[in-house]
Short mmCIF file of C-alpha atoms and ligand atoms in Angstrom, two decimals:
data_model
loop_
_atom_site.label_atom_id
_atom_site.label_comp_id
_atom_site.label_asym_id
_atom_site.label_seq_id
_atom_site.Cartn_x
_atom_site.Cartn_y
_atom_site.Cartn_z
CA UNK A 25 -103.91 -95.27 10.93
CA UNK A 26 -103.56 -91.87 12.31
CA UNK A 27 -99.90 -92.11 12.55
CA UNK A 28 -99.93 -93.36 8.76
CA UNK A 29 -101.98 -90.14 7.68
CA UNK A 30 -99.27 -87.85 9.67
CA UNK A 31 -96.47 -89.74 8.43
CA UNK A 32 -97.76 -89.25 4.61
CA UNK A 33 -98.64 -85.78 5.32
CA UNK A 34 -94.93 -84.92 6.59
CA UNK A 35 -93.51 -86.66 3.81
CA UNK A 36 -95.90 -84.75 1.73
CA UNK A 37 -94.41 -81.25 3.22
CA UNK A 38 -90.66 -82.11 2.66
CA UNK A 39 -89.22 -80.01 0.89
CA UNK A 40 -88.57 -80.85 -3.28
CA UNK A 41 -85.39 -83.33 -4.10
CA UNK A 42 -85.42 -84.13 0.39
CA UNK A 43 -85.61 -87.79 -0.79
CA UNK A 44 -81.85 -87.51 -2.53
CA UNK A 45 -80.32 -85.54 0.68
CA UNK A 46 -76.89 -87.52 1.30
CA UNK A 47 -76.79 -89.05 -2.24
CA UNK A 48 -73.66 -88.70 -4.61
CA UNK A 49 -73.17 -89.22 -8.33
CA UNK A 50 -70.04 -90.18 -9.87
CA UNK A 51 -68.25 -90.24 -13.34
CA UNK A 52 -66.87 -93.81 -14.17
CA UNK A 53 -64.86 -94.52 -17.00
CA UNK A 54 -63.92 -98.40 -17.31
CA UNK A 55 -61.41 -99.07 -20.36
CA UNK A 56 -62.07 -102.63 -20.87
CA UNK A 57 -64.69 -105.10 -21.12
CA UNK A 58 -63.44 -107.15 -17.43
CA UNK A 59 -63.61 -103.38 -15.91
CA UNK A 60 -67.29 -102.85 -17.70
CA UNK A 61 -68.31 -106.04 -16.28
CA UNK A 62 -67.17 -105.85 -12.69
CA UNK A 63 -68.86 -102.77 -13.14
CA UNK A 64 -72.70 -103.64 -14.19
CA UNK A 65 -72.34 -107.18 -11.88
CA UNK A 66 -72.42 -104.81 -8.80
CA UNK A 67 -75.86 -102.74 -9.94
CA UNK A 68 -78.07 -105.08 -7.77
CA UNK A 69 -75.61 -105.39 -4.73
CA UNK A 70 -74.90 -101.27 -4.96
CA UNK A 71 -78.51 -100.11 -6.24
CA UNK A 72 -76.72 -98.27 -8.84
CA UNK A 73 -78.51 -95.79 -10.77
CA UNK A 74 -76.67 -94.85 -14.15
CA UNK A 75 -78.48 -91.98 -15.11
CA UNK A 76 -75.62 -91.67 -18.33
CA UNK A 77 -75.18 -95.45 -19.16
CA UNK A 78 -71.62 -96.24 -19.51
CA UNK A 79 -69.79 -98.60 -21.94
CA UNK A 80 -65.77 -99.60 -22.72
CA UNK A 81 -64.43 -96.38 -23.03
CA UNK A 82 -67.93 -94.43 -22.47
CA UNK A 83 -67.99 -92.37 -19.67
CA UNK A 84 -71.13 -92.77 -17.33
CA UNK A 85 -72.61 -90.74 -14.58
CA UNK A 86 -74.20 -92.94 -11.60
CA UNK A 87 -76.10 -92.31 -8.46
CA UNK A 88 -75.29 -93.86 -5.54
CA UNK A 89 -77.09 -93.67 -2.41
CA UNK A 90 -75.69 -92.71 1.10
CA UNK A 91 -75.74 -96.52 2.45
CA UNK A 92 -73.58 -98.00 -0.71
CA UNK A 93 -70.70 -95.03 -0.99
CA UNK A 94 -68.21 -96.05 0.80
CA UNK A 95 -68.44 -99.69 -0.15
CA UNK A 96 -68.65 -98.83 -4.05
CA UNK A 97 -65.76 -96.41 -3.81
CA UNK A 98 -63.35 -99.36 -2.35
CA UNK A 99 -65.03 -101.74 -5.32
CA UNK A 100 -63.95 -98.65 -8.13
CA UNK A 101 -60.50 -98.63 -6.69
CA UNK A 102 -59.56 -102.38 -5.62
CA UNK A 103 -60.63 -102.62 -9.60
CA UNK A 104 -58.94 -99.41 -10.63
CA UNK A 105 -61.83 -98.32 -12.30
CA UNK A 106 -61.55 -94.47 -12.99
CA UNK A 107 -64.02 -92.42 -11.58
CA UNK A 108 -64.49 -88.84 -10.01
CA UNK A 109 -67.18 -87.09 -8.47
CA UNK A 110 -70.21 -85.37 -10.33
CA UNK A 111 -72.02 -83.95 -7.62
CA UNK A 112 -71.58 -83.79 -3.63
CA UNK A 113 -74.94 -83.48 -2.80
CA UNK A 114 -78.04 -84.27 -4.86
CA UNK A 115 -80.36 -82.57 -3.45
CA UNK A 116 -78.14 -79.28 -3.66
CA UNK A 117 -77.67 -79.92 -7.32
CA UNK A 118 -81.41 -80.32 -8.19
CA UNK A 119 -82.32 -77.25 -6.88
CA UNK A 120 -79.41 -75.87 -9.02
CA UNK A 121 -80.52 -77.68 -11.75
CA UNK A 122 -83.93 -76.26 -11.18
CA UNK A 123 -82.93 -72.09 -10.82
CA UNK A 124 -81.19 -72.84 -14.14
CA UNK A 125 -83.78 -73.84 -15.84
CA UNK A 126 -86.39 -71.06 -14.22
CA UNK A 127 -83.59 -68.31 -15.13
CA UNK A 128 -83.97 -69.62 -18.38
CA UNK A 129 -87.55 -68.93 -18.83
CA UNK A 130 -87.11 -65.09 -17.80
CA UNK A 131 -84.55 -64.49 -20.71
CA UNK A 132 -86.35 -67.00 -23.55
CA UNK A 133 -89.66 -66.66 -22.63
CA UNK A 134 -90.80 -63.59 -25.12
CA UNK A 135 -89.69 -65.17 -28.02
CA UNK A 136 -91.23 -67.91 -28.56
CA UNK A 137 -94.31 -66.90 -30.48
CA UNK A 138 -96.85 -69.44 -29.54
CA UNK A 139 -94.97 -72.34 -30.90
CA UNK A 140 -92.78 -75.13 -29.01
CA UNK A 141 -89.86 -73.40 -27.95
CA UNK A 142 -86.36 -75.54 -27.92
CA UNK A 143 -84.58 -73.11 -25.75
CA UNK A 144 -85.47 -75.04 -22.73
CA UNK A 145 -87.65 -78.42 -21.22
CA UNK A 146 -91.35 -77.70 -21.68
CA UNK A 147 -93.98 -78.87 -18.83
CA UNK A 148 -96.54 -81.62 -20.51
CA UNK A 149 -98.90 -78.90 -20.89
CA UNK A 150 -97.17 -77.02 -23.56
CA UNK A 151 -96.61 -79.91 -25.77
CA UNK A 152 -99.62 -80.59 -25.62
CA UNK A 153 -100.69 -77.45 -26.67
CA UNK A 154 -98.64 -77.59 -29.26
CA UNK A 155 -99.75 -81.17 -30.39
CA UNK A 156 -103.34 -80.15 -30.31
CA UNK A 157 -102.28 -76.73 -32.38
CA UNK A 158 -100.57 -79.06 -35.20
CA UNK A 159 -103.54 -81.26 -35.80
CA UNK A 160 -105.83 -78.09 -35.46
CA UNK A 161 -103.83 -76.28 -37.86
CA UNK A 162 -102.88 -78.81 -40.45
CA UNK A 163 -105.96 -81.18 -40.52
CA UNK A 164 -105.43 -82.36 -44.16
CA UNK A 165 -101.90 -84.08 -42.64
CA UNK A 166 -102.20 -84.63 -38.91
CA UNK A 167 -104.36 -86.82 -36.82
CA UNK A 168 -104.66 -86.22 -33.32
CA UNK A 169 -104.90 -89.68 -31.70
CA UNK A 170 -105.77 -89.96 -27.91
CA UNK A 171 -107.98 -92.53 -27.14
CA UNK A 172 -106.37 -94.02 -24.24
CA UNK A 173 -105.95 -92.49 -20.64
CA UNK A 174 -103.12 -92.42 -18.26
CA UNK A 175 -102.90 -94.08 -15.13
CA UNK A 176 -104.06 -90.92 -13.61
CA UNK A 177 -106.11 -90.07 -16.16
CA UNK A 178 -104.46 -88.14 -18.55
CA UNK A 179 -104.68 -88.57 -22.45
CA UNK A 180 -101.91 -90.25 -24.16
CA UNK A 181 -101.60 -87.74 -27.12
CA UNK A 182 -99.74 -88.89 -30.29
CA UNK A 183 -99.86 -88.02 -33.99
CA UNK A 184 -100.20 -89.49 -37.12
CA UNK A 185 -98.97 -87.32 -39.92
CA UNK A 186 -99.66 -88.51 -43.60
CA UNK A 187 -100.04 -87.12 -46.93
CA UNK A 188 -103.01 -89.45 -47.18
CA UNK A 189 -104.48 -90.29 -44.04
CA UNK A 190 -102.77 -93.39 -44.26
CA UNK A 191 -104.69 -94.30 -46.83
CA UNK A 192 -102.02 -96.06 -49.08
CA UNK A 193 -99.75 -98.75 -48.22
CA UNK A 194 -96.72 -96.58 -47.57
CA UNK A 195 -94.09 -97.79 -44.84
CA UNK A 196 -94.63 -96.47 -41.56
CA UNK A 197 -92.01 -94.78 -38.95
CA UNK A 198 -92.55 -94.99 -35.34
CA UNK A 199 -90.38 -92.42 -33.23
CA UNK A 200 -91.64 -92.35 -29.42
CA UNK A 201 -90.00 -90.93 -26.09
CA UNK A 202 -90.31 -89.67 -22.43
CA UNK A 203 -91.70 -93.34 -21.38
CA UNK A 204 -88.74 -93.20 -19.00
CA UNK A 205 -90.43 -90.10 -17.03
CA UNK A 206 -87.00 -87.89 -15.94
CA UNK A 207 -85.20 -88.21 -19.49
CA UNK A 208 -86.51 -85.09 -20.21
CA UNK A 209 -84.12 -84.33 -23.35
CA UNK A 210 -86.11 -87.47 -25.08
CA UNK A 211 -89.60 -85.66 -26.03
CA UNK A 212 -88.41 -82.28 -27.72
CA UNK A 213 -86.91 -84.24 -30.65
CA UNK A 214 -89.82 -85.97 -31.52
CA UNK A 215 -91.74 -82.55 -31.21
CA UNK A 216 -89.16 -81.56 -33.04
CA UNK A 217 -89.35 -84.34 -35.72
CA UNK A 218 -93.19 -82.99 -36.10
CA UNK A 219 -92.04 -79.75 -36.64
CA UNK A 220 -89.82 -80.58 -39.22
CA UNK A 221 -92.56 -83.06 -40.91
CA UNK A 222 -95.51 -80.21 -41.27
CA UNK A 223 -93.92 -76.82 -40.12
CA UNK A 224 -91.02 -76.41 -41.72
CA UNK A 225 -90.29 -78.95 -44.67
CA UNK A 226 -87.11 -79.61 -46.08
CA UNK A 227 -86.91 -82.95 -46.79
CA UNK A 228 -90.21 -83.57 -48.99
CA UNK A 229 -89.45 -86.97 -49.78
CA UNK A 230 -90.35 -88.04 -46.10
CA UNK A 231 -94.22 -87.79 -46.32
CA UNK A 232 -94.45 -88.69 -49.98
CA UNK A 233 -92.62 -91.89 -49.44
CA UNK A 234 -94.04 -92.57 -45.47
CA UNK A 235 -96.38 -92.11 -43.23
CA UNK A 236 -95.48 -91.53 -39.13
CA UNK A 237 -96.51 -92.05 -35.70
CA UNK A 238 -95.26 -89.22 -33.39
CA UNK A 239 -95.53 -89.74 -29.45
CA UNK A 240 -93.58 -87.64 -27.50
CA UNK A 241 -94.73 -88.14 -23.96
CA UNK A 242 -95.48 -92.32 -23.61
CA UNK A 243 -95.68 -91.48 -19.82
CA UNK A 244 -97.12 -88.18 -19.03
CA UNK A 245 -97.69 -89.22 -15.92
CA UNK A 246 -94.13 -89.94 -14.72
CA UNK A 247 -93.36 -86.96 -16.84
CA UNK A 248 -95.65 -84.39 -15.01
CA UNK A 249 -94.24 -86.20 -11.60
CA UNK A 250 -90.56 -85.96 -12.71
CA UNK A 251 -90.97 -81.84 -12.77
CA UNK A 252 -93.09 -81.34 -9.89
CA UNK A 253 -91.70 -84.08 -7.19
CA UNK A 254 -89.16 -86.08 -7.93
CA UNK A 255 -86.66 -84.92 -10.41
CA UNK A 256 -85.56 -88.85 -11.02
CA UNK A 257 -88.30 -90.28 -11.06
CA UNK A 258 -88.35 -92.97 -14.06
CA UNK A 259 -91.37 -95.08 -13.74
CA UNK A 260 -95.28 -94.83 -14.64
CA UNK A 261 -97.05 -94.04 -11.67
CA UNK A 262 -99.84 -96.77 -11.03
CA UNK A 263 -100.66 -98.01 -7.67
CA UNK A 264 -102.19 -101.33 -8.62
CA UNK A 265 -99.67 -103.68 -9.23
CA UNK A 266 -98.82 -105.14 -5.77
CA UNK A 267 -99.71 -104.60 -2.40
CA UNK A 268 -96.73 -102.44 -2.02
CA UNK A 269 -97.32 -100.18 -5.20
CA UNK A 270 -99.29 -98.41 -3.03
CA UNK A 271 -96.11 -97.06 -0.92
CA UNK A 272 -93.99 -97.33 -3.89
CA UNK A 273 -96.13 -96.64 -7.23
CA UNK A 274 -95.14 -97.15 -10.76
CA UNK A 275 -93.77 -99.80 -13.59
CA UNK A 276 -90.73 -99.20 -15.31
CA UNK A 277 -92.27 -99.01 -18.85
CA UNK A 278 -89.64 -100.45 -20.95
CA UNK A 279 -89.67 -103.38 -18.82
CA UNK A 280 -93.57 -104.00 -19.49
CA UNK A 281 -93.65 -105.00 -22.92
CA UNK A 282 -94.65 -108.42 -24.34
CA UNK A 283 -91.41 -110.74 -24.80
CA UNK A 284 -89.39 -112.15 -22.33
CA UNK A 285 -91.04 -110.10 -20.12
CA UNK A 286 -89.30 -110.41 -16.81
CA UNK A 287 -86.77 -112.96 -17.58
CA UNK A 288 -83.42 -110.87 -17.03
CA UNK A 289 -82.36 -107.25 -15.68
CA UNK A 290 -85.78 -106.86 -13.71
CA UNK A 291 -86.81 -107.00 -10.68
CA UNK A 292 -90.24 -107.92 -8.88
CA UNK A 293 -89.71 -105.32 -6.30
CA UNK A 294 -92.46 -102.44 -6.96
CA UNK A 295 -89.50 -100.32 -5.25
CA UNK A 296 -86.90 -101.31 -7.65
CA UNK A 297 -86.61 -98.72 -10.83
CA UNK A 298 -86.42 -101.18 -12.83
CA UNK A 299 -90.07 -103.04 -11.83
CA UNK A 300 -91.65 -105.08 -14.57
CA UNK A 301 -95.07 -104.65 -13.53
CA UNK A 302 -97.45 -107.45 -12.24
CA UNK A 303 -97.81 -109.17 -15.92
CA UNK A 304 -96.38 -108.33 -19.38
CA UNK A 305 -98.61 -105.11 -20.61
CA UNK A 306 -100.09 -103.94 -16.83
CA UNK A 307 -99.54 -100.36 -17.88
CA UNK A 308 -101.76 -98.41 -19.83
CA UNK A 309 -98.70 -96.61 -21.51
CA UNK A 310 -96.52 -99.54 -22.73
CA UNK A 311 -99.83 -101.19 -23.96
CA UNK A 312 -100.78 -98.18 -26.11
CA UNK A 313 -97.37 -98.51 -27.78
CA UNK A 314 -97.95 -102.10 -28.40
CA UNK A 315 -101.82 -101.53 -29.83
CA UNK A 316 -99.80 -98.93 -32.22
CA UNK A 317 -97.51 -101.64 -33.58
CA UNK A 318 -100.84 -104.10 -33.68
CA UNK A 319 -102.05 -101.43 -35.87
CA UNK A 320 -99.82 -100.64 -38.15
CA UNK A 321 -97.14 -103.77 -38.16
CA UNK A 322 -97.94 -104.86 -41.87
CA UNK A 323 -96.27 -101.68 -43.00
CA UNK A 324 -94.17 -100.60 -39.96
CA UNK A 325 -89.92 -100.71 -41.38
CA UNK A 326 -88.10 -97.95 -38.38
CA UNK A 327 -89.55 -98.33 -34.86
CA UNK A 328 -87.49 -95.88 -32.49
CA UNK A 329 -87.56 -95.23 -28.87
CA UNK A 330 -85.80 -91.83 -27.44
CA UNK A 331 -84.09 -92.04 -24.52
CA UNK A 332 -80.79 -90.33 -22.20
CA UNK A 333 -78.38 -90.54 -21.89
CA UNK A 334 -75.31 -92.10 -23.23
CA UNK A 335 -74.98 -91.28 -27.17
CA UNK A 336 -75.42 -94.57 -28.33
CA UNK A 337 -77.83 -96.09 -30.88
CA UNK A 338 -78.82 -99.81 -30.05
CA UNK A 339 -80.71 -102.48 -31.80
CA UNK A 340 -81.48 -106.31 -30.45
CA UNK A 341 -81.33 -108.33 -28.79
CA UNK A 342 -81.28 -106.77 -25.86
CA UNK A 343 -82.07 -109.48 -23.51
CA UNK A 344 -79.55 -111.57 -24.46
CA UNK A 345 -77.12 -110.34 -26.53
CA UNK A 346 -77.55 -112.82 -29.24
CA UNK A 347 -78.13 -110.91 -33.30
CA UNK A 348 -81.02 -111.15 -34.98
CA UNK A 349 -80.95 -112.33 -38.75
CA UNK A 350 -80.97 -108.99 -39.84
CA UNK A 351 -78.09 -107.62 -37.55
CA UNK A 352 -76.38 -106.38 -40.95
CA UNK A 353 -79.20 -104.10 -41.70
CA UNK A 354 -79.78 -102.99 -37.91
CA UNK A 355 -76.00 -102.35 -37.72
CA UNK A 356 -75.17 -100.74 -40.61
CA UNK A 357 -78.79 -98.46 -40.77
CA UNK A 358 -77.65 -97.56 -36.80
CA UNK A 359 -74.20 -96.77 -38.49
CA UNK A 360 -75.75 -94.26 -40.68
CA UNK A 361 -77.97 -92.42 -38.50
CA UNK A 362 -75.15 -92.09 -36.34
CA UNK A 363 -72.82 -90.50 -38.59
CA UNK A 364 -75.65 -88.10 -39.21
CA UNK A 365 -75.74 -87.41 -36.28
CA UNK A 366 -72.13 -87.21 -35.58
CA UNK A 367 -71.28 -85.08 -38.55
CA UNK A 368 -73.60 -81.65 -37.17
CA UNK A 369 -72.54 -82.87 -33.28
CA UNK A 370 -70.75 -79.87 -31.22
CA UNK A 371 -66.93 -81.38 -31.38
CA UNK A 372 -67.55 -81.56 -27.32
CA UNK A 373 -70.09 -83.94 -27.03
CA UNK A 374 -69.04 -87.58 -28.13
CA UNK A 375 -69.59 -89.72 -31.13
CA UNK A 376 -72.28 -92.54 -31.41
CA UNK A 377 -71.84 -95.32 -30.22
CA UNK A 378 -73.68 -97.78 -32.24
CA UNK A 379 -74.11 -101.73 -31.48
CA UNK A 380 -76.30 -104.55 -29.69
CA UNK A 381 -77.52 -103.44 -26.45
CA UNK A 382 -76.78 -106.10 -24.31
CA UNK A 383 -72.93 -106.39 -26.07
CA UNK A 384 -72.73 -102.12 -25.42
CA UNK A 385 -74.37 -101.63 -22.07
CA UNK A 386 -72.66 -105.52 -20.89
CA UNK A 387 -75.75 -105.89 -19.26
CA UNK A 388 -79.66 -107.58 -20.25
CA UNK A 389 -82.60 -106.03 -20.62
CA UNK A 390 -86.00 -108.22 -21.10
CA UNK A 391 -88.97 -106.48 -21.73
CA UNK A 392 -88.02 -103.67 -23.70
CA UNK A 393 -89.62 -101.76 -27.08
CA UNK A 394 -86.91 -102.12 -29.21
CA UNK A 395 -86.70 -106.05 -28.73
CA UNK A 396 -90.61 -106.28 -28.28
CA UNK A 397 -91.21 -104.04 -31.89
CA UNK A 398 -88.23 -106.49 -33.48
CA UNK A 399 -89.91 -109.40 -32.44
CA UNK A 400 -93.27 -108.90 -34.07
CA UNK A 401 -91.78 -107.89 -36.70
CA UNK A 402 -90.56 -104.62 -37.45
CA UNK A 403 -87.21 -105.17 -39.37
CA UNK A 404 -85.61 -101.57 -37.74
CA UNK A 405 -86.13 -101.44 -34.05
CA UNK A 406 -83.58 -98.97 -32.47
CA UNK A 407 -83.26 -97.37 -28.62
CA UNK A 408 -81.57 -94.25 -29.16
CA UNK A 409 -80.01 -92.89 -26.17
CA UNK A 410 -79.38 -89.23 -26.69
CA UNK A 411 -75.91 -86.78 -25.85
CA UNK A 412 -75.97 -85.19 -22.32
CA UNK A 413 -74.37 -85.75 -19.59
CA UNK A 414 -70.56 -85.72 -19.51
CA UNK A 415 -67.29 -84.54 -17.58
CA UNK A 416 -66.98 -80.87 -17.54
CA UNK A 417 -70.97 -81.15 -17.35
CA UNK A 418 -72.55 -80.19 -13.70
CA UNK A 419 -76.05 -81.34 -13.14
CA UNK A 420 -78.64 -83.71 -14.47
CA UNK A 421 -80.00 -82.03 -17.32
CA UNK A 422 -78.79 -81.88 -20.57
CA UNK A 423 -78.00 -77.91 -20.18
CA UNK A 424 -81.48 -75.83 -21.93
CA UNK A 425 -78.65 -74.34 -24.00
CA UNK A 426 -77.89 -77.43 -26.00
CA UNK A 427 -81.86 -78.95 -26.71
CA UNK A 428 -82.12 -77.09 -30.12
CA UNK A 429 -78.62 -78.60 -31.51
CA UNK A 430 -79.69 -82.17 -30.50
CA UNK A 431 -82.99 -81.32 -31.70
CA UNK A 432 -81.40 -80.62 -35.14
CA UNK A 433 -78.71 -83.34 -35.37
CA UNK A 434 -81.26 -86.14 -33.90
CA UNK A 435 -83.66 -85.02 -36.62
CA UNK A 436 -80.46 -86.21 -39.48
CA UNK A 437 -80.72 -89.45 -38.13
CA UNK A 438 -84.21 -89.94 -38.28
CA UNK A 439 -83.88 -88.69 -42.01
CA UNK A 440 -80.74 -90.97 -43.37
CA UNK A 441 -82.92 -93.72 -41.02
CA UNK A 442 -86.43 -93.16 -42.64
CA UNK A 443 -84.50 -93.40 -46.18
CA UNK A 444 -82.43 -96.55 -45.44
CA UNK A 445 -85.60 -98.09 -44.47
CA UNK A 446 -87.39 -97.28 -46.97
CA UNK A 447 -84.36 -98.26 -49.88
CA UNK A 448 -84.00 -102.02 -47.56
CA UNK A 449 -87.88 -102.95 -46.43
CA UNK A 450 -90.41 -99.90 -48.05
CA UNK A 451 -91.37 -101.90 -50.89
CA UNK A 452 -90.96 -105.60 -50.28
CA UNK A 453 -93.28 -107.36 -47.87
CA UNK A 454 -91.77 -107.42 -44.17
ZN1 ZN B 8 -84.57 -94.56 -20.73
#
């Protein structure tokens, strides 16, 4: 017992990003779908972590850990899959990673007037702040929901923003992020979405036609984790899902929800990133999603989940691949959010990709918001994986310079997506 104290303690002392010392992260570019599949059927055997997802033609980033390099660089080029180093050393980069974004507070920090600043990420506590400001500021709009608790305690802060306390039978938008704790880029465009719903209006129509559920942290935990410990960390943070949780805590959350839970591209390992959890719903933060869509699902036409990175927008279904009898309307309403988006993009950051998840990413995914929203009912159910990441790009964030412009061109998509929703499912019943 003593020994186990001392060795927690001295893994408690290492220094922040020790764990990724010896790990490299690559670029891989496969141009067909044989390479794209050679390529996801060696995630398991390689542990590969693609922190940009890749697709034919789609540049990815991955991590690969010390024990797997050499094997996975003789896989890339026996299959003459392009690749080419991102980073040398992890660890180095994260701290990199982290001076940026600290040198970035000195020159931003006195003009930001109180309200969320998009200049760089924000710590949990300042959106909060700012969440709790909105519904204290504009009470006749915004409702300030946090009835459930964290894992560790902390509220699970979302808002509901209506012209009419939801009084009416107007469609209702869901827009969510930051379940997945380290994509960091995810949360500031729902904040942003708020800000552009109550703050500083110029598309009326949205809140006299809808009403909206903003949650911009699903996993504050994680979140809160992801700055202070682990920079990569993805998961929710609970301890009480198996006997190992303890050593190795957390769920991945968008493998926790109610349908086909645990059926394909999970694992039962409470190690794995990709953990489902001990039983569909175990964690307090993918449940309070799914008690939102409970709520509301009579009247709920655009469920969206933000994620990074990979600009793509994709609909079900995800765990197998297979279209759901309204793949016209999830295709074509991805189409034009996309080409919202890609019509304000900066010309270096790619186009959308837009399609079914399984038939983009070539691999399943059970378990998962988008598929779980779609199959109670909710005729729009989208995972949009934001821009970030790409050659000519060092690091893992999304550089602080760019989080306004994404902010401003995800925002057109959520726009052209709230009106296409409305126009296809507002006024019929779902
Ligand atoms: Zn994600």
């Amino acid at each position: 017992m003593k020994f186990l104290v001392l060795v927690l303690f001295v893994t408690a002392i290492h220094a922040k990003h020790e764990i990724y010392s010896g790990w490299k992260s690559f670029f891989v570019k496969p141009v067909s779908h044989d390479q794209l599949s050679k390529l996801t059927s060696k995630i398991v055997e390689f542990d590969l972590d693609f922190v940009s997802n890749v697709a034919v033609n789609r540049e990815g980033i991955v991590l690969v850990k010390p024990q797997y390099q050499v094997d996975f660089l003789k896989f890339l080029s026996e299959e003459n899959i392009s690749n080419q180093i991102h980073s040398e050393d992890l660890q180095k980069q994260f701290e990199i990673d982290d001076q940026k974004i600290e040198a970035r507070k000195l020159v931003t920090r006195s003009v930001n007037g109180g309200r969320i600043p998009y200049d760089n990420y924000q710590t949990l506590d300042v959106i909060y702040e700012y969440i709790d400001k909105i519904a204290e500021d504009y009470p006749e709009t915004v409702t300030l929901v946090s009835s459930s608790k964290s894992f560790e305690g902390r509220p699970l802060k979302y808002l509901k923003i209506s012209k009419d306390k939801f009084a009416s039978n107007k469609p209702v938008i869901f827009i969510d992020a930051g379940i997945h704790a380290r994509e960091w880029i995810s949360p500031p465009t729902v904040t942003y979405a708020i800000h552009k719903l109550v703050e500083n209006v110029t598309e009326p129509d949205l809140l006299e036609n809808f009403d909206w559920i903003l949650f911009p942290v699903v996993n504050p935990d994680g979140y809160v984790y992801s700055f202070e410990r682990e920079r990569m960390w993805r998961k929710t943070r609970s301890t009480d899902q198996n006997v190992l949780s303890q050593f190795c805590p957390g769920v991945d959350g968008n493998r926790n929800f109610n349908f086909e839970w645990n059926t394909i591209g999970t694992s039962n390992n409470p190690c794995s990133d990709i953990y489902a959890g001990s039983k569909p719903f175990s964690e307090v933060e993918s449940r309070s999603v799914g008690e939102i869509i409970d709520e509301h699902l009579d009247r709920m036409v655009l469920f969206i989940t933000m994620h990074s990175y990979g600009s793509m927008i994709l609909y079900p279904w995800g765990h197998n691949g297979t279209l759901s009898h309204n793949a016209f309307s999830l295709h074509t309403v991805g189409i034009d959010m996309a080409d919202a988006i890609n019509k304000l993009a900066l010309p270096h950051f790619p186009n959308y990709v837009v399609g079914n998840g399984m038939l983009v990413l070539n691999y399943a995914v059970a378990g998962a918001a988008e598929d779980y929203a779609h199959y109670r009912g909710i005729p729009l159910t989208y995972t949009l994986e934001l821009p970030g990441l790409r050659s000519g790009f060092a690091g893992f964030h999304l550089d602080p310079i760019y989080i306004h412009q994404v902010c401003i061109e995800t925002w057109e998509s959520f726009v052209i997506g709230a009106r296409r929703a409305g126009e296809l499912y507002g006024k019929t019943n779902l």
